[in-house]
Structures are given as structure tokens and as C-alpha cells.
Amino acid sequence: KEKIFEKSEDKEVQNKKKAQKNNDKKIPNKKLNLLADISKNIKARESKGYHTALIKSNINTLVKTMNYLAAHNLQTVDDFEKYYNSIEANYEFLQKDKIRLMSSAQDLTEMIKFIKNYKENKYTFVKLQYAKNKEEYVKDNKEKLVIFQSAKKYFEVKGLNPDELKTSDFFEELKIIKEEKKENSQQLKKAKEQYTEIDIVRKNIEMSLNISFDKKEEMEIKDKADKSILDKLRENVKMVEQQKKENEEKNQKDIQEK
């Protein structure tokens, strides 16, 4: 009886997972895409169906773009620019911090290596001073002596006394840097996603409203400030929807005439 109950329970769990999987498939893709330039699309010129599909896709993209602006309360060009610049600045800062942390980790790893090389081979170097046959001693211990001299020169350039340094101190610093690198990696991943998303929104706004954020001085600032970005995009959606409706009616008429 217990086994039958277990099998029944397993089947119930499987059905729930299957239902959840089907529901997941029904959830619409919320990922932002770039608007398609239908006028430059050769396939859209050749196929009425594809042309209509691109118009529909652009409507969905504009709606997603508007949803993004509404969710972040970005009404005007200035609002958007300030938010865009803050996202970009944060992304660039984290990229630079990643380079700094990588460099610090490399320096600490190098320091630990040379401390080890110096201390592990120092006795071999000291014994050289007392060797009766120095030439033979150097020949037998050439590798260790070269490693020691390389470490000694490294600390001379750094202006440090290796006898006063402990690898444990630098291992502790390296541990902290590794934790910072891990945190930076997580933050950078999120910042990259945010920057990629807002950059798509920016390009969609520029294409839809025929403006350029890089050439703000050439924009009709007064006109852009009078009406919010959202209002202008809503007007564009209505216009594109009307265009879609007219195309569908024309296609239907052509089919009937044939």
C-alpha cells in the first residue's frame, strides 16, 4: 500500500511539474528587442505577410519600451538621459574595478611566489659563501641560486626587505581580494544586463522619435520637453497600429479581387 501511495504521489508531482512547464511556455517573452527598420528590410518588401509580421513585432517592441520607461518613471528626454548616464557610469566603474581587482590579485600572487622563492632558497645561497669549491657548488645548485637571485632582485626593485615579510599576511589580503572579485562579478553581470537593456531602449526611442541623444543640441528641445517620451511613443504605436490595420485591409481586398 505504501508503495502504491508513493507511486501515486510521484505521479502527482510529475503532473504538477508538467503543468508548470506548460504555463512557463505560455508566459510571453519580456525581453526587449530592437525595433526593425522595415523600410530597409528586403524580405519585408517582397512578402506582405512578413511585412505585417514586422509591423506587429514593432508594436510589441514599442509597448515593451514604454513599459520600461513607465516602470522607471522616465517621462522626459532629460529624465531618460540622467538615468541612462547613471547606469552607464555604474557599469564603467565596475569594469574598471574588475581590472583593479585582477591587477591586485596578480600582484599579491606574485609577491607570495617571490617570498617563497627567496626564503626556500636563501640557505642554498648562504652556503655558497662557505663552499670550498664554489664553481662545483654553483653547478650543482644552479636552479635554486637562479630562483633566489631573481627573488632578491624583485625585492630590491620594490624596496622591500623579504626577511620581514610573511606569506600569511599576503594570503589574507588575497582572500579579501577574491571575495571582492566575486562580489564585483555578480554586480558587473547585473550592471551589464541593465546597461544592455537601457541601451536597447535608447536606440528604440531614437529610431521611433527620430532623435539623437548624442546630438542633443540639434534636437528640437522645446518640442521634446512639451510632451513626454511616453506620450510620443503612444502616438507612434497608434500610428503603427493604424498602418497595420490598413495593410491588413489592403491584403484582404487583394485576396478578394483575386
Short mmCIF file of C-alpha atoms in Angstrom, two decimals:
data_model
loop_
_atom_site.label_atom_id
_atom_site.label_comp_id
_atom_site.label_asym_id
_atom_site.label_seq_id
_atom_site.Cartn_x
_atom_site.Cartn_y
_atom_site.Cartn_z
CA LYS A 1 0.00 0.00 0.00
CA GLU A 2 2.80 2.36 0.89
CA LYS A 3 4.49 1.70 -2.46
CA ILE A 4 1.24 2.34 -4.34
CA PHE A 5 0.79 5.61 -2.43
CA GLU A 6 4.39 6.63 -3.22
CA LYS A 7 3.85 5.94 -6.93
CA SER A 8 0.62 7.94 -6.87
CA GLU A 9 2.36 10.81 -5.13
CA ASP A 10 5.24 10.75 -7.63
CA LYS A 11 2.75 10.87 -10.49
CA GLU A 12 1.00 13.86 -8.88
CA VAL A 13 4.33 15.70 -8.55
CA GLN A 14 5.17 14.90 -12.17
CA ASN A 15 1.79 16.24 -13.33
CA LYS A 16 2.33 19.46 -11.36
CA LYS A 17 5.78 19.91 -12.90
CA LYS A 18 4.35 19.25 -16.36
CA ALA A 19 1.57 21.79 -15.80
CA GLN A 20 4.11 24.35 -14.56
CA LYS A 21 6.28 23.71 -17.60
CA ASN A 22 3.31 24.32 -19.91
CA ASN A 23 2.46 27.52 -18.03
CA ASP A 24 6.04 28.71 -18.38
CA LYS A 25 5.75 28.26 -22.14
CA LYS A 26 2.65 30.47 -22.17
CA ILE A 27 4.40 33.31 -20.37
CA PRO A 28 5.28 35.95 -23.01
CA ASN A 29 8.91 36.89 -23.59
CA LYS A 30 9.52 40.17 -21.79
CA LYS A 31 12.99 40.61 -23.23
CA LEU A 32 13.50 43.93 -25.00
CA ASN A 33 14.41 43.85 -28.67
CA LEU A 34 15.49 46.48 -31.15
CA LEU A 35 12.91 47.98 -33.48
CA ALA A 36 13.12 46.64 -37.02
CA ASP A 37 13.77 49.14 -39.80
CA ILE A 38 11.06 47.87 -42.15
CA SER A 39 11.97 50.34 -44.91
CA LYS A 40 15.41 48.73 -45.26
CA ASN A 41 14.23 45.13 -44.92
CA ILE A 42 14.33 43.42 -48.35
CA LYS A 43 12.25 40.44 -47.21
CA ALA A 44 9.51 42.80 -45.96
CA ARG A 45 9.35 44.40 -49.41
CA GLU A 46 8.97 41.04 -51.10
CA SER A 47 6.50 39.47 -48.65
CA LYS A 48 3.30 41.17 -47.46
CA GLY A 49 2.95 38.59 -44.69
CA TYR A 50 6.46 39.24 -43.41
CA HIS A 51 5.87 42.99 -43.68
CA THR A 52 2.76 42.67 -41.49
CA ALA A 53 4.63 40.42 -39.04
CA LEU A 54 7.39 43.04 -38.64
CA ILE A 55 4.82 45.78 -38.00
CA LYS A 56 3.25 43.61 -35.29
CA SER A 57 6.67 42.90 -33.82
CA ASN A 58 7.49 46.63 -33.76
CA ILE A 59 4.21 47.39 -31.97
CA ASN A 60 5.12 44.82 -29.27
CA THR A 61 8.63 46.27 -29.03
CA LEU A 62 7.29 49.80 -28.62
CA VAL A 63 4.91 48.63 -25.89
CA LYS A 64 7.80 46.93 -24.05
CA THR A 65 9.86 50.10 -24.45
CA MET A 66 7.03 52.18 -22.98
CA ASN A 67 6.61 49.70 -20.13
CA TYR A 68 10.30 50.11 -19.30
CA LEU A 69 10.00 53.91 -19.25
CA ALA A 70 6.86 53.77 -17.11
CA ALA A 71 8.40 51.28 -14.68
CA HIS A 72 11.39 53.60 -14.13
CA ASN A 73 9.28 56.80 -14.17
CA LEU A 74 11.18 58.25 -17.12
CA GLN A 75 8.95 60.90 -18.64
CA THR A 76 11.19 63.38 -20.47
CA VAL A 77 14.37 63.26 -22.53
CA ASP A 78 16.28 64.73 -19.57
CA ASP A 79 14.87 62.09 -17.21
CA PHE A 80 15.98 59.34 -19.56
CA GLU A 81 19.44 60.82 -20.14
CA LYS A 82 20.15 61.16 -16.43
CA TYR A 83 19.07 57.58 -15.76
CA TYR A 84 20.97 56.28 -18.79
CA ASN A 85 24.15 58.10 -17.69
CA SER A 86 23.89 56.69 -14.16
CA ILE A 87 23.51 53.12 -15.47
CA GLU A 88 26.42 53.63 -17.88
CA ALA A 89 28.64 55.20 -15.18
CA ASN A 90 27.96 52.32 -12.79
CA TYR A 91 28.76 49.75 -15.50
CA GLU A 92 32.02 51.51 -16.41
CA PHE A 93 33.02 51.85 -12.74
CA LEU A 94 32.52 48.13 -12.13
CA GLN A 95 34.52 47.29 -15.27
CA LYS A 96 37.42 49.44 -14.03
CA ASP A 97 37.11 47.93 -10.55
CA LYS A 98 37.32 44.46 -12.08
CA ILE A 99 40.62 45.40 -13.74
CA ARG A 100 41.89 46.87 -10.43
CA LEU A 101 41.00 43.71 -8.50
CA MET A 102 42.57 41.45 -11.13
CA SER A 103 45.77 43.52 -11.00
CA SER A 104 45.82 43.43 -7.17
CA ALA A 105 45.30 39.67 -7.14
CA GLN A 106 48.11 39.23 -9.66
CA ASP A 107 50.47 41.45 -7.62
CA LEU A 108 49.71 39.57 -4.39
CA THR A 109 50.15 36.18 -6.07
CA GLU A 110 53.48 37.36 -7.45
CA MET A 111 54.56 38.68 -4.04
CA ILE A 112 53.71 35.37 -2.34
CA LYS A 113 55.65 33.47 -5.03
CA PHE A 114 58.80 35.56 -4.60
CA ILE A 115 58.67 35.44 -0.79
CA LYS A 116 58.53 31.65 -1.02
CA ASN A 117 61.32 31.53 -3.61
CA TYR A 118 63.51 33.82 -1.51
CA LYS A 119 63.05 32.01 1.81
CA GLU A 120 63.15 28.46 0.41
CA ASN A 121 66.43 29.09 -1.42
CA LYS A 122 68.17 31.56 0.90
CA TYR A 123 70.03 28.82 2.79
CA THR A 124 71.42 27.47 -0.52
CA PHE A 125 72.75 30.97 -1.28
CA VAL A 126 74.27 31.38 2.21
CA LYS A 127 76.05 28.01 1.93
CA LEU A 128 77.68 29.25 -1.27
CA GLN A 129 79.75 31.71 0.77
CA TYR A 130 81.33 28.82 2.70
CA ALA A 131 81.67 26.31 -0.12
CA LYS A 132 85.24 25.14 -0.71
CA ASN A 133 84.66 24.57 -4.40
CA LYS A 134 82.33 27.41 -5.35
CA GLU A 135 82.30 26.56 -9.05
CA GLU A 136 81.16 23.00 -8.41
CA TYR A 137 78.63 24.17 -5.78
CA VAL A 138 77.09 26.65 -8.25
CA LYS A 139 76.91 23.95 -10.89
CA ASP A 140 75.11 21.56 -8.52
CA ASN A 141 72.70 24.21 -7.21
CA LYS A 142 72.31 26.42 -10.28
CA GLU A 143 68.50 26.29 -10.45
CA LYS A 144 67.99 27.19 -6.77
CA LEU A 145 70.54 30.01 -6.93
CA VAL A 146 68.93 31.50 -10.05
CA ILE A 147 65.50 31.41 -8.36
CA PHE A 148 66.95 33.08 -5.24
CA GLN A 149 68.72 35.81 -7.21
CA SER A 150 65.55 36.52 -9.18
CA ALA A 151 63.58 36.90 -5.94
CA LYS A 152 66.31 39.03 -4.37
CA LYS A 153 66.31 41.39 -7.35
CA TYR A 154 62.48 41.59 -7.25
CA PHE A 155 62.55 42.87 -3.65
CA GLU A 156 65.40 45.26 -4.36
CA VAL A 157 63.31 46.89 -7.11
CA LYS A 158 60.32 47.02 -4.76
CA GLY A 159 62.46 48.48 -1.97
CA LEU A 160 61.32 45.76 0.44
CA ASN A 161 63.14 43.53 2.91
CA PRO A 162 61.92 39.96 2.23
CA ASP A 163 63.16 38.75 5.61
CA GLU A 164 60.49 40.93 7.23
CA LEU A 165 57.65 39.67 5.04
CA LYS A 166 55.26 36.80 5.78
CA THR A 167 53.28 34.95 3.13
CA SER A 168 50.38 34.53 5.60
CA ASP A 169 49.77 38.31 5.56
CA PHE A 170 49.54 38.37 1.78
CA PHE A 171 47.38 35.24 1.67
CA GLU A 172 44.92 37.07 3.94
CA GLU A 173 44.91 40.08 1.58
CA LEU A 174 44.44 37.77 -1.40
CA LYS A 175 41.48 36.11 0.31
CA ILE A 176 39.82 39.53 0.74
CA ILE A 177 40.53 40.44 -2.90
CA LYS A 178 39.00 37.15 -4.08
CA GLU A 179 35.83 37.90 -2.10
CA GLU A 180 35.72 41.38 -3.65
CA LYS A 181 36.22 39.86 -7.11
CA LYS A 182 33.30 37.50 -6.52
CA GLU A 183 31.06 40.38 -5.45
CA ASN A 184 32.26 42.51 -8.36
CA SER A 185 31.50 39.69 -10.79
CA GLN A 186 27.89 39.45 -9.56
CA GLN A 187 27.40 43.22 -9.64
CA LEU A 188 29.02 43.51 -13.06
CA LYS A 189 26.76 40.82 -14.50
CA LYS A 190 23.68 42.70 -13.27
CA ALA A 191 25.07 46.08 -14.42
CA LYS A 192 25.80 44.68 -17.89
CA GLU A 193 22.22 43.40 -18.18
CA GLN A 194 20.89 46.81 -17.07
CA TYR A 195 23.13 48.67 -19.50
CA THR A 196 22.30 46.35 -22.41
CA GLU A 197 18.59 46.77 -21.69
CA ILE A 198 18.63 50.58 -21.39
CA ASP A 199 20.82 50.88 -24.48
CA ILE A 200 18.18 48.98 -26.48
CA VAL A 201 15.52 51.33 -25.05
CA ARG A 202 17.65 54.30 -26.08
CA LYS A 203 18.04 53.04 -29.64
CA ASN A 204 14.31 52.32 -29.87
CA ILE A 205 13.47 55.85 -28.69
CA GLU A 206 15.95 57.38 -31.14
CA MET A 207 14.57 55.37 -34.05
CA SER A 208 10.91 55.84 -33.15
CA LEU A 209 11.08 59.59 -32.40
CA ASN A 210 13.84 60.31 -34.94
CA ILE A 211 16.12 61.96 -32.37
CA SER A 212 19.74 61.50 -31.29
CA PHE A 213 20.85 61.69 -27.68
CA ASP A 214 24.44 62.15 -28.87
CA LYS A 215 23.40 65.30 -30.78
CA LYS A 216 21.09 66.84 -28.21
CA GLU A 217 21.94 70.37 -29.31
CA GLU A 218 20.49 69.55 -32.74
CA MET A 219 17.21 68.30 -31.28
CA GLU A 220 14.12 70.44 -31.01
CA ILE A 221 14.42 70.53 -27.23
CA LYS A 222 11.36 72.69 -26.70
CA ASP A 223 9.13 70.35 -28.65
CA LYS A 224 10.59 67.30 -26.89
CA ALA A 225 10.09 68.89 -23.46
CA ASP A 226 6.46 69.87 -24.16
CA LYS A 227 5.37 66.27 -24.49
CA SER A 228 6.77 63.26 -22.60
CA ILE A 229 8.61 60.44 -24.35
CA LEU A 230 5.80 58.10 -23.34
CA ASP A 231 3.16 60.29 -24.97
CA LYS A 232 5.13 60.47 -28.19
CA LEU A 233 5.68 56.70 -28.22
CA ARG A 234 1.96 56.13 -27.60
CA GLU A 235 1.23 58.29 -30.65
CA ASN A 236 3.69 56.21 -32.67
CA VAL A 237 2.05 52.96 -31.53
CA LYS A 238 -1.35 54.27 -32.65
CA MET A 239 0.14 55.30 -35.96
CA VAL A 240 1.83 51.91 -36.50
CA GLU A 241 -1.36 50.08 -35.47
CA GLN A 242 -3.30 52.14 -37.99
CA GLN A 243 -0.70 51.28 -40.63
CA LYS A 244 -1.03 47.59 -39.72
CA LYS A 245 -4.83 47.79 -39.99
CA GLU A 246 -4.64 49.47 -43.41
CA ASN A 247 -2.15 46.85 -44.66
CA GLU A 248 -4.39 44.01 -43.47
CA GLU A 249 -7.44 45.58 -45.14
CA LYS A 250 -5.46 46.07 -48.37
CA ASN A 251 -4.22 42.45 -48.27
CA GLN A 252 -7.76 41.21 -47.68
CA LYS A 253 -9.03 43.32 -50.59
CA ASP A 254 -6.31 41.96 -52.88
CA ILE A 255 -7.25 38.39 -51.92
CA GLN A 256 -10.95 39.01 -52.64
CA GLU A 257 -10.18 40.59 -56.04
CA LYS A 258 -8.10 37.54 -56.99
#
